[in-house]
mmCIF file of C-alpha atoms in Angstrom:
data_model
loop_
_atom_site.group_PDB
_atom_site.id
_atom_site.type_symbol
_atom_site.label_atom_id
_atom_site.label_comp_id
_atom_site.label_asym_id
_atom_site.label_seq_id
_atom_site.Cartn_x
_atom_site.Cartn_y
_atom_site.Cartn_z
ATOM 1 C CA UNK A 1 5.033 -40.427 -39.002
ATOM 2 C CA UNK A 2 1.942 -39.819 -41.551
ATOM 3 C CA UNK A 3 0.366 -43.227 -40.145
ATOM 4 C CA UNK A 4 0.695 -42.435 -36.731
ATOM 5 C CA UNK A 5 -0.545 -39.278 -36.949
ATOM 6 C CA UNK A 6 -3.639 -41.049 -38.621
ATOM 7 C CA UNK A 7 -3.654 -43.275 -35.977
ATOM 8 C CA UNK A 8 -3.576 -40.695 -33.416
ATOM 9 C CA UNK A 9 -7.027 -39.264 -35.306
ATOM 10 C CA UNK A 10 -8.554 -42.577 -35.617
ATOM 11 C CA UNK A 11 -8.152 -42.817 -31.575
ATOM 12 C CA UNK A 12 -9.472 -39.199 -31.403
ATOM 13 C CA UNK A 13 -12.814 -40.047 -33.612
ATOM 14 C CA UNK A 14 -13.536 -42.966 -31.410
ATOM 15 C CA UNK A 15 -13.051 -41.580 -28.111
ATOM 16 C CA UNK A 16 -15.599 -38.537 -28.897
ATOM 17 C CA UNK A 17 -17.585 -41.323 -30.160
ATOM 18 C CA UNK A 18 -17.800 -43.394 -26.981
ATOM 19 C CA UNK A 19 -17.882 -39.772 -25.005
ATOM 20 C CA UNK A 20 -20.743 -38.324 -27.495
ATOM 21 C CA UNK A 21 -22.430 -41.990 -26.677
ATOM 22 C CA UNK A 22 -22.067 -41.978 -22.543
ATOM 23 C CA UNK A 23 -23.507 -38.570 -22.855
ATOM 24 C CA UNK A 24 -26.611 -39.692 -24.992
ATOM 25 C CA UNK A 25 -27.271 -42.992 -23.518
ATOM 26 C CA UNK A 26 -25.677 -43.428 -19.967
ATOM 27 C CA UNK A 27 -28.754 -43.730 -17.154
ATOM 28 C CA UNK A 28 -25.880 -42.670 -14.720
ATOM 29 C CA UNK A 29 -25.694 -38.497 -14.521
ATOM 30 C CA UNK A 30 -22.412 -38.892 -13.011
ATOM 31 C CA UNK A 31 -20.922 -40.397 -15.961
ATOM 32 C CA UNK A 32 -23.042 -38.066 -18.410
ATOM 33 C CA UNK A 33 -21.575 -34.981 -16.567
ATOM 34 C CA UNK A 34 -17.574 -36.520 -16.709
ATOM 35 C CA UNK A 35 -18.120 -37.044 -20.599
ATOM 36 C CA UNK A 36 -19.206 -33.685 -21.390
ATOM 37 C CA UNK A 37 -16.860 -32.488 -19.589
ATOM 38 C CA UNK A 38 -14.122 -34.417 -21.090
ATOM 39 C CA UNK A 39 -15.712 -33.390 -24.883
ATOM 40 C CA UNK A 40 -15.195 -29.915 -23.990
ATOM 41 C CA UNK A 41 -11.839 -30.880 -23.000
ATOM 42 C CA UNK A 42 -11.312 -32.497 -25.750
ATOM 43 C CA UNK A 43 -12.134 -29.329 -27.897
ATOM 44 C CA UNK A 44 -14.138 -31.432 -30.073
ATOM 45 C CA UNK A 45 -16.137 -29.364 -32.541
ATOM 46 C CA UNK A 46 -17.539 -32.324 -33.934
ATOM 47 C CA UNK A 47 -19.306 -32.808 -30.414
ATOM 48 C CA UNK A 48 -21.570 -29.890 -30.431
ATOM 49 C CA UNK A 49 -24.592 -31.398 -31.540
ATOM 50 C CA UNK A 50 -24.224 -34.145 -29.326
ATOM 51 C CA UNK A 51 -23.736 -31.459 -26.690
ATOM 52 C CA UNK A 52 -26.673 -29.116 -28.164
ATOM 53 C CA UNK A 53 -29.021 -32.122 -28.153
ATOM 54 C CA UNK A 54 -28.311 -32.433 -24.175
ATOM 55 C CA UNK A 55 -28.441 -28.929 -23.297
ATOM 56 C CA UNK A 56 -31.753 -28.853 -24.817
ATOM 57 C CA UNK A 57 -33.329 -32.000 -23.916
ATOM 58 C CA UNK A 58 -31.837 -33.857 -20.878
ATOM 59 C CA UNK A 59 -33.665 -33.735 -17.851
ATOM 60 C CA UNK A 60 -30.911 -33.301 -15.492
ATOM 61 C CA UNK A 61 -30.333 -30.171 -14.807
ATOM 62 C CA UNK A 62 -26.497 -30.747 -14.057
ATOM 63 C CA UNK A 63 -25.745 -32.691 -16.939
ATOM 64 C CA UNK A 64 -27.342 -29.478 -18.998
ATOM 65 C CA UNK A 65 -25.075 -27.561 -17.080
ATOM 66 C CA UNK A 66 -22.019 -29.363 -17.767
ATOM 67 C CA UNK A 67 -23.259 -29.642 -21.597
ATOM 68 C CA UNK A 68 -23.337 -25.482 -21.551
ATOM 69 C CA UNK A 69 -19.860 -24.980 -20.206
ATOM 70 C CA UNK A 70 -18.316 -27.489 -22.828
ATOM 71 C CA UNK A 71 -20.004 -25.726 -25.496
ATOM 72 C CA UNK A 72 -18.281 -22.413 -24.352
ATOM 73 C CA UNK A 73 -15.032 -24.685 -24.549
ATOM 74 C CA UNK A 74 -15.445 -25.595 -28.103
ATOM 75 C CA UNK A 75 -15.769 -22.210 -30.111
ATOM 76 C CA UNK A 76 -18.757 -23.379 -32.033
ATOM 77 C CA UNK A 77 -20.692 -20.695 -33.401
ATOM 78 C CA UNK A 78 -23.397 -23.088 -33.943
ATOM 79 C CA UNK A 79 -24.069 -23.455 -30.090
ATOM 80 C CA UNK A 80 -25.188 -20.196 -29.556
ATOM 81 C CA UNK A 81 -29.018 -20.198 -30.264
ATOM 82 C CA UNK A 82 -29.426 -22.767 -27.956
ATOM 83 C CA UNK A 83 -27.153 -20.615 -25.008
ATOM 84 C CA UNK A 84 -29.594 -18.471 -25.506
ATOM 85 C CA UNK A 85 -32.669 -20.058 -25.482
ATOM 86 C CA UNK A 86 -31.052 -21.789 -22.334
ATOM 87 C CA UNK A 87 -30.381 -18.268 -20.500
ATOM 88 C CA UNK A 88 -33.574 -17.035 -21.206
ATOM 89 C CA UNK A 89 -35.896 -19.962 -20.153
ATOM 90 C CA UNK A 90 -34.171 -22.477 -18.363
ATOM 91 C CA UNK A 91 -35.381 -22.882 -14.806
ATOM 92 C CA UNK A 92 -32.379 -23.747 -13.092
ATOM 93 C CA UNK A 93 -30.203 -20.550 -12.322
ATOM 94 C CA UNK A 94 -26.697 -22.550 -12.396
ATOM 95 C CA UNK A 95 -27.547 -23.391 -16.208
ATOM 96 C CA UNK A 96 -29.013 -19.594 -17.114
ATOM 97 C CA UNK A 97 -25.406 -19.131 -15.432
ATOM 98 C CA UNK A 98 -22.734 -21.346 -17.588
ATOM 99 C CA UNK A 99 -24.854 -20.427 -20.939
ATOM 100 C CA UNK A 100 -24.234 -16.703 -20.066
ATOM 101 C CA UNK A 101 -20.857 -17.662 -19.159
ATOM 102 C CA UNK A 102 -20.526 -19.767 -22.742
ATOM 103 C CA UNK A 103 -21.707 -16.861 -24.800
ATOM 104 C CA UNK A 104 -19.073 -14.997 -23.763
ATOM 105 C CA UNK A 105 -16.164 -17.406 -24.080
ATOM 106 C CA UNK A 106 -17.810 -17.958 -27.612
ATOM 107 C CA UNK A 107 -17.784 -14.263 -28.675
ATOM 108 C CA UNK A 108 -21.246 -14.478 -30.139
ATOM 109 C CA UNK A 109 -22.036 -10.854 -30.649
ATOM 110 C CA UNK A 110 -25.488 -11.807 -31.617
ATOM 111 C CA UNK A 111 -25.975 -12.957 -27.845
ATOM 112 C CA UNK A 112 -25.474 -9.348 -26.499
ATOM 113 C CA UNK A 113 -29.743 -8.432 -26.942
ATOM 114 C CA UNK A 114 -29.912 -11.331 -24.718
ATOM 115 C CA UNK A 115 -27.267 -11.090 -22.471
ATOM 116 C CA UNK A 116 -28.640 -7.406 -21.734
ATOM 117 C CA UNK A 117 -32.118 -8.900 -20.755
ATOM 118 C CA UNK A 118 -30.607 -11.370 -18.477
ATOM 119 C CA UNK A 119 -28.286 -8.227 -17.015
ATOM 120 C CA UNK A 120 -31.582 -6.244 -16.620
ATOM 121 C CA UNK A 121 -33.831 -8.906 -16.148
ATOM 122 C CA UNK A 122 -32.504 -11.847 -13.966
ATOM 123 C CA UNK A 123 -33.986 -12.046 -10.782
ATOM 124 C CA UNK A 124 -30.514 -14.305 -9.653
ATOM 125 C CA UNK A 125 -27.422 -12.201 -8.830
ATOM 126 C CA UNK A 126 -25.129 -15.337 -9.884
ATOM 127 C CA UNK A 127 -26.373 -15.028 -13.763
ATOM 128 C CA UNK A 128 -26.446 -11.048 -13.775
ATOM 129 C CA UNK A 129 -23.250 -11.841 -12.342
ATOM 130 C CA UNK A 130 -21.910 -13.750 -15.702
ATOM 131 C CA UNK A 131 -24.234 -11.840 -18.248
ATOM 132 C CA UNK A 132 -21.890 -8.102 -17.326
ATOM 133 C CA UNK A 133 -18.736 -10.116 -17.237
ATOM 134 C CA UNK A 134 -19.988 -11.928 -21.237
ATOM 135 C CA UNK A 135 -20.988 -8.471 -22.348
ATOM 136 C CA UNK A 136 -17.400 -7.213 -21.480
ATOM 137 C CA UNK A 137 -15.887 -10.539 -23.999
ATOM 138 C CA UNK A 138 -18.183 -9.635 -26.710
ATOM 139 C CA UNK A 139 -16.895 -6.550 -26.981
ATOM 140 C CA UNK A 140 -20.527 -5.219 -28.267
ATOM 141 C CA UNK A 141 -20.232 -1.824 -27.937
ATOM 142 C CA UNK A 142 -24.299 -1.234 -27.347
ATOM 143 C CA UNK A 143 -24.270 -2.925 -24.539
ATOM 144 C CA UNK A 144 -22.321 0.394 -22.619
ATOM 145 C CA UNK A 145 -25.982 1.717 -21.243
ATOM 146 C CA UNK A 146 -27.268 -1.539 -20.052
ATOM 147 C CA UNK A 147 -23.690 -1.657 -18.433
ATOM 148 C CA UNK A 148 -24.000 1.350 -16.831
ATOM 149 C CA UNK A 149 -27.197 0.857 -15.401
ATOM 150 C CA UNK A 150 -26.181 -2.280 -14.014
ATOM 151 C CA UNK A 151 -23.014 -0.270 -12.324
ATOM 152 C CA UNK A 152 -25.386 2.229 -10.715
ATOM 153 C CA UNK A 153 -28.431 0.369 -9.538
ATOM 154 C CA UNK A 154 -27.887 -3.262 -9.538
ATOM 155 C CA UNK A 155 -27.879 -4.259 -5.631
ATOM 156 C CA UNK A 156 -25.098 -7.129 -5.947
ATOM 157 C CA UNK A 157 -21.477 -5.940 -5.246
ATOM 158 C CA UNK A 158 -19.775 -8.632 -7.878
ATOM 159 C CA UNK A 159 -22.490 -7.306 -10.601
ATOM 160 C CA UNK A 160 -21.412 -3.682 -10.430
ATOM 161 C CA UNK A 161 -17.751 -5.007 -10.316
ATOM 162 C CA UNK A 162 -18.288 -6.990 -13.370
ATOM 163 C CA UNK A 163 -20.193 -4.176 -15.327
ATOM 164 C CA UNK A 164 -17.269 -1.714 -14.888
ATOM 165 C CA UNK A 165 -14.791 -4.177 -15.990
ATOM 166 C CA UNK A 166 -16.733 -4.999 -19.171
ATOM 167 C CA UNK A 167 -16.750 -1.037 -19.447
ATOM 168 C CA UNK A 168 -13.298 -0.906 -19.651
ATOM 169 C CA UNK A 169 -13.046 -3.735 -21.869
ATOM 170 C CA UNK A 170 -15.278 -2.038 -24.057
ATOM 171 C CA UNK A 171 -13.115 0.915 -24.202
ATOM 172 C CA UNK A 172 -16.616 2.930 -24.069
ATOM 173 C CA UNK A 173 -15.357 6.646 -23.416
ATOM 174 C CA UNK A 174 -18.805 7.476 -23.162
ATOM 175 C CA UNK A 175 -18.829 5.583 -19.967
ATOM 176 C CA UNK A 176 -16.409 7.614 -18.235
ATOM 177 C CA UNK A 177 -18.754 9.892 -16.230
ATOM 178 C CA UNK A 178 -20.834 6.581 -15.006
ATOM 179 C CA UNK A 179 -17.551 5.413 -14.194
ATOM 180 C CA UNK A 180 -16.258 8.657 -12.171
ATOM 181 C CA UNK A 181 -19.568 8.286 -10.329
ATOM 182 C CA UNK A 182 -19.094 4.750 -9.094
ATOM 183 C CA UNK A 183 -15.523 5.956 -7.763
ATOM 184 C CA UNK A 184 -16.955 8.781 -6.440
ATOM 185 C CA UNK A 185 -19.986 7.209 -5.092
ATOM 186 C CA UNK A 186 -19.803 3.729 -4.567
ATOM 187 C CA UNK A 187 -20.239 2.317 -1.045
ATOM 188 C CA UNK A 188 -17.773 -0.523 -1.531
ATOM 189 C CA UNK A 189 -14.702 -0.128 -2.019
ATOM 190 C CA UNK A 190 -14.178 -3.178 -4.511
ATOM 191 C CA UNK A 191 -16.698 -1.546 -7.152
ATOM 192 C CA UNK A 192 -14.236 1.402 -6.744
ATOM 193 C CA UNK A 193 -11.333 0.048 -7.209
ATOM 194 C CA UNK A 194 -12.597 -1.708 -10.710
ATOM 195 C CA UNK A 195 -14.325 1.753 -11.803
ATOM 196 C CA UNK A 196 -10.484 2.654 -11.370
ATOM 197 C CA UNK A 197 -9.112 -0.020 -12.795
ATOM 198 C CA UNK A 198 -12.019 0.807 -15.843
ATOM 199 C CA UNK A 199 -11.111 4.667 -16.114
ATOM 200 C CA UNK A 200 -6.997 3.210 -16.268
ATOM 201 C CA UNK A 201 -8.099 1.506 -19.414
ATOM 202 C CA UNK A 202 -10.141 4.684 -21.028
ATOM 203 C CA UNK A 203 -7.138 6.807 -20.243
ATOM 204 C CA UNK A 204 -9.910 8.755 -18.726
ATOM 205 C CA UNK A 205 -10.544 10.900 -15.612
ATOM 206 C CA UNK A 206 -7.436 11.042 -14.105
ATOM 207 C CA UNK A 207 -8.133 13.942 -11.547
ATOM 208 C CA UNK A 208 -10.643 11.834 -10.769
ATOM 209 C CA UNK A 209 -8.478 8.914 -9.454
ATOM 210 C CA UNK A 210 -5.793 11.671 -8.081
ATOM 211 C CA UNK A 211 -8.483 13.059 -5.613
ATOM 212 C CA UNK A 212 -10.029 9.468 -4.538
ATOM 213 C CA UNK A 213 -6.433 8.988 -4.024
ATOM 214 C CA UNK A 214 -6.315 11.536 -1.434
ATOM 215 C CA UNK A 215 -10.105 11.063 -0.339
ATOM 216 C CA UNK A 216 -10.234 7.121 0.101
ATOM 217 C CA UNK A 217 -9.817 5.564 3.198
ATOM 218 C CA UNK A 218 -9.569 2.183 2.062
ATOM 219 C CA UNK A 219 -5.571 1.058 1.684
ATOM 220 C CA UNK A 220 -6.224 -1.069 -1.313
ATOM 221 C CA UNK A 221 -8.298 1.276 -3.323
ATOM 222 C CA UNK A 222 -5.275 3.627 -3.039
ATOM 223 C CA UNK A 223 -2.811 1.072 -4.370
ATOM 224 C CA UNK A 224 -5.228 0.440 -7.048
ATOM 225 C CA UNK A 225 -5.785 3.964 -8.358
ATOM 226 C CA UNK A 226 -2.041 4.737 -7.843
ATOM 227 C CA UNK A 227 -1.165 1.806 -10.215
ATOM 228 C CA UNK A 228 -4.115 3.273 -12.599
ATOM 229 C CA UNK A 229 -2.467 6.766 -12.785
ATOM 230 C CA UNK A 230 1.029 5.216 -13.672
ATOM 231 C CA UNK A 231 -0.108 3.602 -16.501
ATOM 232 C CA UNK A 232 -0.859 7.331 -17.920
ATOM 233 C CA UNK A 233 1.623 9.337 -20.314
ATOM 234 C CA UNK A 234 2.624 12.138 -18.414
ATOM 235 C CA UNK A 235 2.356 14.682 -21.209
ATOM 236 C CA UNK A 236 -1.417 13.075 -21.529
ATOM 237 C CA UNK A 237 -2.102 13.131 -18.047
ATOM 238 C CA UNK A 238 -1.184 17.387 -18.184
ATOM 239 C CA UNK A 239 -3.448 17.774 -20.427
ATOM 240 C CA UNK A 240 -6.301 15.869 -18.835
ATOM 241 C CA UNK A 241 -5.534 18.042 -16.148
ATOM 242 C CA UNK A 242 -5.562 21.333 -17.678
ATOM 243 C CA UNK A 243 -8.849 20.076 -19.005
ATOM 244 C CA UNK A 244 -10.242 19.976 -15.197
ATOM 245 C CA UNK A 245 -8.752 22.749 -14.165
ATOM 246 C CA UNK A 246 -10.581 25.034 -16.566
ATOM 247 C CA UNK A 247 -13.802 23.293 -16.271
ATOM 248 C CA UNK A 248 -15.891 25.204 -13.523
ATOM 249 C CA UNK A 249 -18.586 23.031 -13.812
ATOM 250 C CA UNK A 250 -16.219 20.337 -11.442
ATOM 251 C CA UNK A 251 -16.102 21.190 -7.686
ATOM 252 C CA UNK A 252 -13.191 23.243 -6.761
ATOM 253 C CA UNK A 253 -11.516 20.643 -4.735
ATOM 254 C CA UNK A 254 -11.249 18.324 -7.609
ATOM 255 C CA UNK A 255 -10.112 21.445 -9.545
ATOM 256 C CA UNK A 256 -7.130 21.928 -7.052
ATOM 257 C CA UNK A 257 -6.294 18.572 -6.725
ATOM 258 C CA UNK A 258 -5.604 18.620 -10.368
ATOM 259 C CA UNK A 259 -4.150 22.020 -10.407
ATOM 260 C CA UNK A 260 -1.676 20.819 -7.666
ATOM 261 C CA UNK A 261 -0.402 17.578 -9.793
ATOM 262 C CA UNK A 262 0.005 19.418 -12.764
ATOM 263 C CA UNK A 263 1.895 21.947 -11.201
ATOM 264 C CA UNK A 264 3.976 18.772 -9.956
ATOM 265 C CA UNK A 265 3.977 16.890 -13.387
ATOM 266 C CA UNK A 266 5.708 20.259 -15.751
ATOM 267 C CA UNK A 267 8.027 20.848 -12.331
ATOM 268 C CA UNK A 268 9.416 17.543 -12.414
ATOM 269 C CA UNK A 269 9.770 16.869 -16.026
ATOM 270 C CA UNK A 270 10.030 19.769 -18.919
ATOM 271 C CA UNK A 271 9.447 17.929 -21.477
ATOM 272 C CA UNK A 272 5.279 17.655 -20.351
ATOM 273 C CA UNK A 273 5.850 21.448 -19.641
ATOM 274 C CA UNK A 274 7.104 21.872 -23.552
ATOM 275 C CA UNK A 275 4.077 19.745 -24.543
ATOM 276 C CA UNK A 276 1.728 22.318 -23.214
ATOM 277 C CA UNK A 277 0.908 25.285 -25.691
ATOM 278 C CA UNK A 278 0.197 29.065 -25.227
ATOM 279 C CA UNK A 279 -3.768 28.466 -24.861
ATOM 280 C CA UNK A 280 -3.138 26.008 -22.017
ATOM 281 C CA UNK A 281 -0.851 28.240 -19.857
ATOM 282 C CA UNK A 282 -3.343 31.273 -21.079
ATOM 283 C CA UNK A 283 -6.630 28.981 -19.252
ATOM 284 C CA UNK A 284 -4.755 28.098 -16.229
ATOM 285 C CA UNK A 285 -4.017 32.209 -15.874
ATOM 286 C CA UNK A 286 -7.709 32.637 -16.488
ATOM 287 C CA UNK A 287 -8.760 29.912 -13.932
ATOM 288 C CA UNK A 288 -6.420 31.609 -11.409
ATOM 289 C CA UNK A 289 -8.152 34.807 -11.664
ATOM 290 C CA UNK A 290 -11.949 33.123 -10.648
ATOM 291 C CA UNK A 291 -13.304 34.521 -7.563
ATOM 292 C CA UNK A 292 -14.335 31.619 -5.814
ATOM 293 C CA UNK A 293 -11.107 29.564 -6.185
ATOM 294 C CA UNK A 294 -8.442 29.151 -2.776
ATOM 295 C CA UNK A 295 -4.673 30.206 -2.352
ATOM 296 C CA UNK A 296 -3.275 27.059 -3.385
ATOM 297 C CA UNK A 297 -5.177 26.976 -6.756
ATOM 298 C CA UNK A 298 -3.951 30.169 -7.301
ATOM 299 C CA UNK A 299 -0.798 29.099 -5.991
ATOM 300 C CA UNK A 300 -0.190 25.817 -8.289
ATOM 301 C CA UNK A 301 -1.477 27.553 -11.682
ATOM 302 C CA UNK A 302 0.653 30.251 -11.265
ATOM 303 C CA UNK A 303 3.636 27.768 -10.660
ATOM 304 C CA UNK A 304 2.559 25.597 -13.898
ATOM 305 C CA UNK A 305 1.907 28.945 -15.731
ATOM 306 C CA UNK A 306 5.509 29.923 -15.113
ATOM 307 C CA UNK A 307 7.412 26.263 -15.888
ATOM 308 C CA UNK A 308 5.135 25.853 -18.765
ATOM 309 C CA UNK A 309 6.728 29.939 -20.322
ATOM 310 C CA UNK A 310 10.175 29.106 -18.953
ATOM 311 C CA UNK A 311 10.142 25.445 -20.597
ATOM 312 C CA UNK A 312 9.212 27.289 -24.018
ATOM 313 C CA UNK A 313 11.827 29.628 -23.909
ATOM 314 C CA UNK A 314 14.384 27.560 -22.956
ATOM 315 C CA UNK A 315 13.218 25.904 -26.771
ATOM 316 C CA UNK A 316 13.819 29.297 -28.371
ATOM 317 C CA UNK A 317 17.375 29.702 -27.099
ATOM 318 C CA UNK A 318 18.256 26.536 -27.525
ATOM 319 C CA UNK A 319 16.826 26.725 -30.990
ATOM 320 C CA UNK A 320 18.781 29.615 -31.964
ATOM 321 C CA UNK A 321 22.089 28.965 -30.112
ATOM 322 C CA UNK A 322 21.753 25.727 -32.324
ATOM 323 C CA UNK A 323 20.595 27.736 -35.162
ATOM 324 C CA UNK A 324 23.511 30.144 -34.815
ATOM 325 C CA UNK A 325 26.224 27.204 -34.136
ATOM 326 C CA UNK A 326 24.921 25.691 -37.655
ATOM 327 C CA UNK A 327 25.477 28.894 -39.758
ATOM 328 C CA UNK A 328 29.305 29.489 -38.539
ATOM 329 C CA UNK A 329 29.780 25.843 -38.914
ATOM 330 C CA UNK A 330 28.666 26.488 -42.720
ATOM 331 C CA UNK A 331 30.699 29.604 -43.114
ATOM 332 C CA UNK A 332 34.080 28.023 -41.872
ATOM 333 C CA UNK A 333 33.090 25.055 -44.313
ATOM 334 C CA UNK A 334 32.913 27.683 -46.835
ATOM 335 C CA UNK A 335 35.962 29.489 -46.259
#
């Protein structure tokens, strides 16, 4: 078994060989394309010189493509000065493309400087394109503002789609109002739906998604944002909500919608009402009493006001019926 596996290796080594060779030395592109694509196949670490020397030097720009995207294949850390160099002068916008594309399969955190110019900076929608969705796999955390001006201004659709799915990837909570605006604000419905999709992973801004849910014309956005809100823990959700109700600085529609769900959420299940203290139902009596709110604010705080006190004293007398059952349990023992 030990000599065939040996075998197997010796095969290995040669074919890379002959691959690393066709690459170098073939005059026909076609054939240098299929071997680098078959090295990075291969997941030959070995290879990435070979593949390095290509990306940098061959003069066709397909075969430099084809070099980038096995390099992205082969997790070698060593490859990523030259992605870089690639994405930041290379002519040819299909090569800027697979290096950005590389950089992020390879997790180089030291690409994200560059990455962010190419977000900013690339005059071709198809690399901005794969620079947002590389930041998102690096998982560099200061690349949130380049993110977030690529989900407000950038004029491509798929670029402000990618930048709030690396958002959420990042888990950047600072993000969150950017995020709110683009589902607020965003003329296309597919850069809402990922802001959604964003916000789901941040656990953040739920009233936001419950009043696009009502607002939104567009059928799939609403499936979206209702599969976003179900991913929520309802006793987290409350409090997100109690959060918006009491802040007056949000419009007072949003502040109803949210009043209205909560009002729904400690109705249907007691246990989110018993997770909500004194100082919560006290600020949802206080936002009740502001001037400029409607009837049905009113209406829903007073209703979540009321299961929130009834849910907490249900507690108590179950507390001391059980405290009560315990000591004559303990005095018959006794006697």
């Amino acid at each position: 078994m030990a000599a065939s596996a040996a075998r197997g290796d010796t095969v290995r080594v040669q074919k890379v060989q002959e691959l690393l060779k066709e690459l170098r030395d073939d005059a026909d592109s076609f054939r240098q394309k299929a071997a680098a694509r078959a090295l990075g196949e291969l997941d030959a670490a070995e290879a990435a010189p070979g593949l390095l020397k290509a990306l940098w030097d061959d003069a066709d720009s397909d075969v430099r493509r084809e070099a980038a995207e096995a390099l992205g294949k082969l997790d070698a850390a060593e490859a990523a000065p030259g992605l870089l160099k690639a994405l930041r002068g290379d002519a040819e916008q299909g090569m800027r493309y697979n290096a950005a594309e590389a950089l992020g399969k390879l997790g180089a955190a030291e690409a994200a400087p560059g990455l962010l110019e190419a977000l900013r900076g690339d005059d071709d929608w198809y690399v901005r394109r794969a620079a947002a969705a590389a930041l998102g796999k690096l998982g560099a955390a200061e690349a949130a503002p380049g993110l977030l001006e690529a989900l407000r201004g950038d004029a491509d659709v798929q670029v402000r789609c990618n930048a709030a799915e690396a958002l959420g990837e990042l888990g950047a909570a600072e993000a969150a109002p950017g995020l709110l605006e683009a589902l607020r604000g965003d003329a296309d419905w597919s850069v809402r739906r990922r802001a959604a999709e964003a916000l789901g992973e941040l656990g953040a801004a739920a009233p936001g998604l419950l009043r696009m849910l009502e607002e939104d014309v567009d059928p799939e956005f609403r499936r979206t944002a209702a599969k976003v809100l179900d991913r929520f823990d309802p006793k987290d959700l409350a409090l997100q909500l109690v959060r918006t109700v009491r802040n007056r600085d949000m419009s007072i529609p949003w502040r109803e919608t949210a009043a209205s769900e909560l009002a729904r959420l400690v109705t249907k299940d007691a246990a989110v009402a018993l997770a909500l203290a004194d100082e919560h139902a006290d600020a949802l009596h206080d936002a009740a009493q502001e001037e400029e709110v409607g009837k049905v604010f009113r209406d829903s705080c007073a209703k979540a006001v009321g299961k929130i006190d009834a849910a907490h004293a249900q507690a108590a007398d179950d507390a001391a019926r059980h405290g009560t059952a315990t000591q004559h349990r303990a005095s018959t023992s006794g006697s």
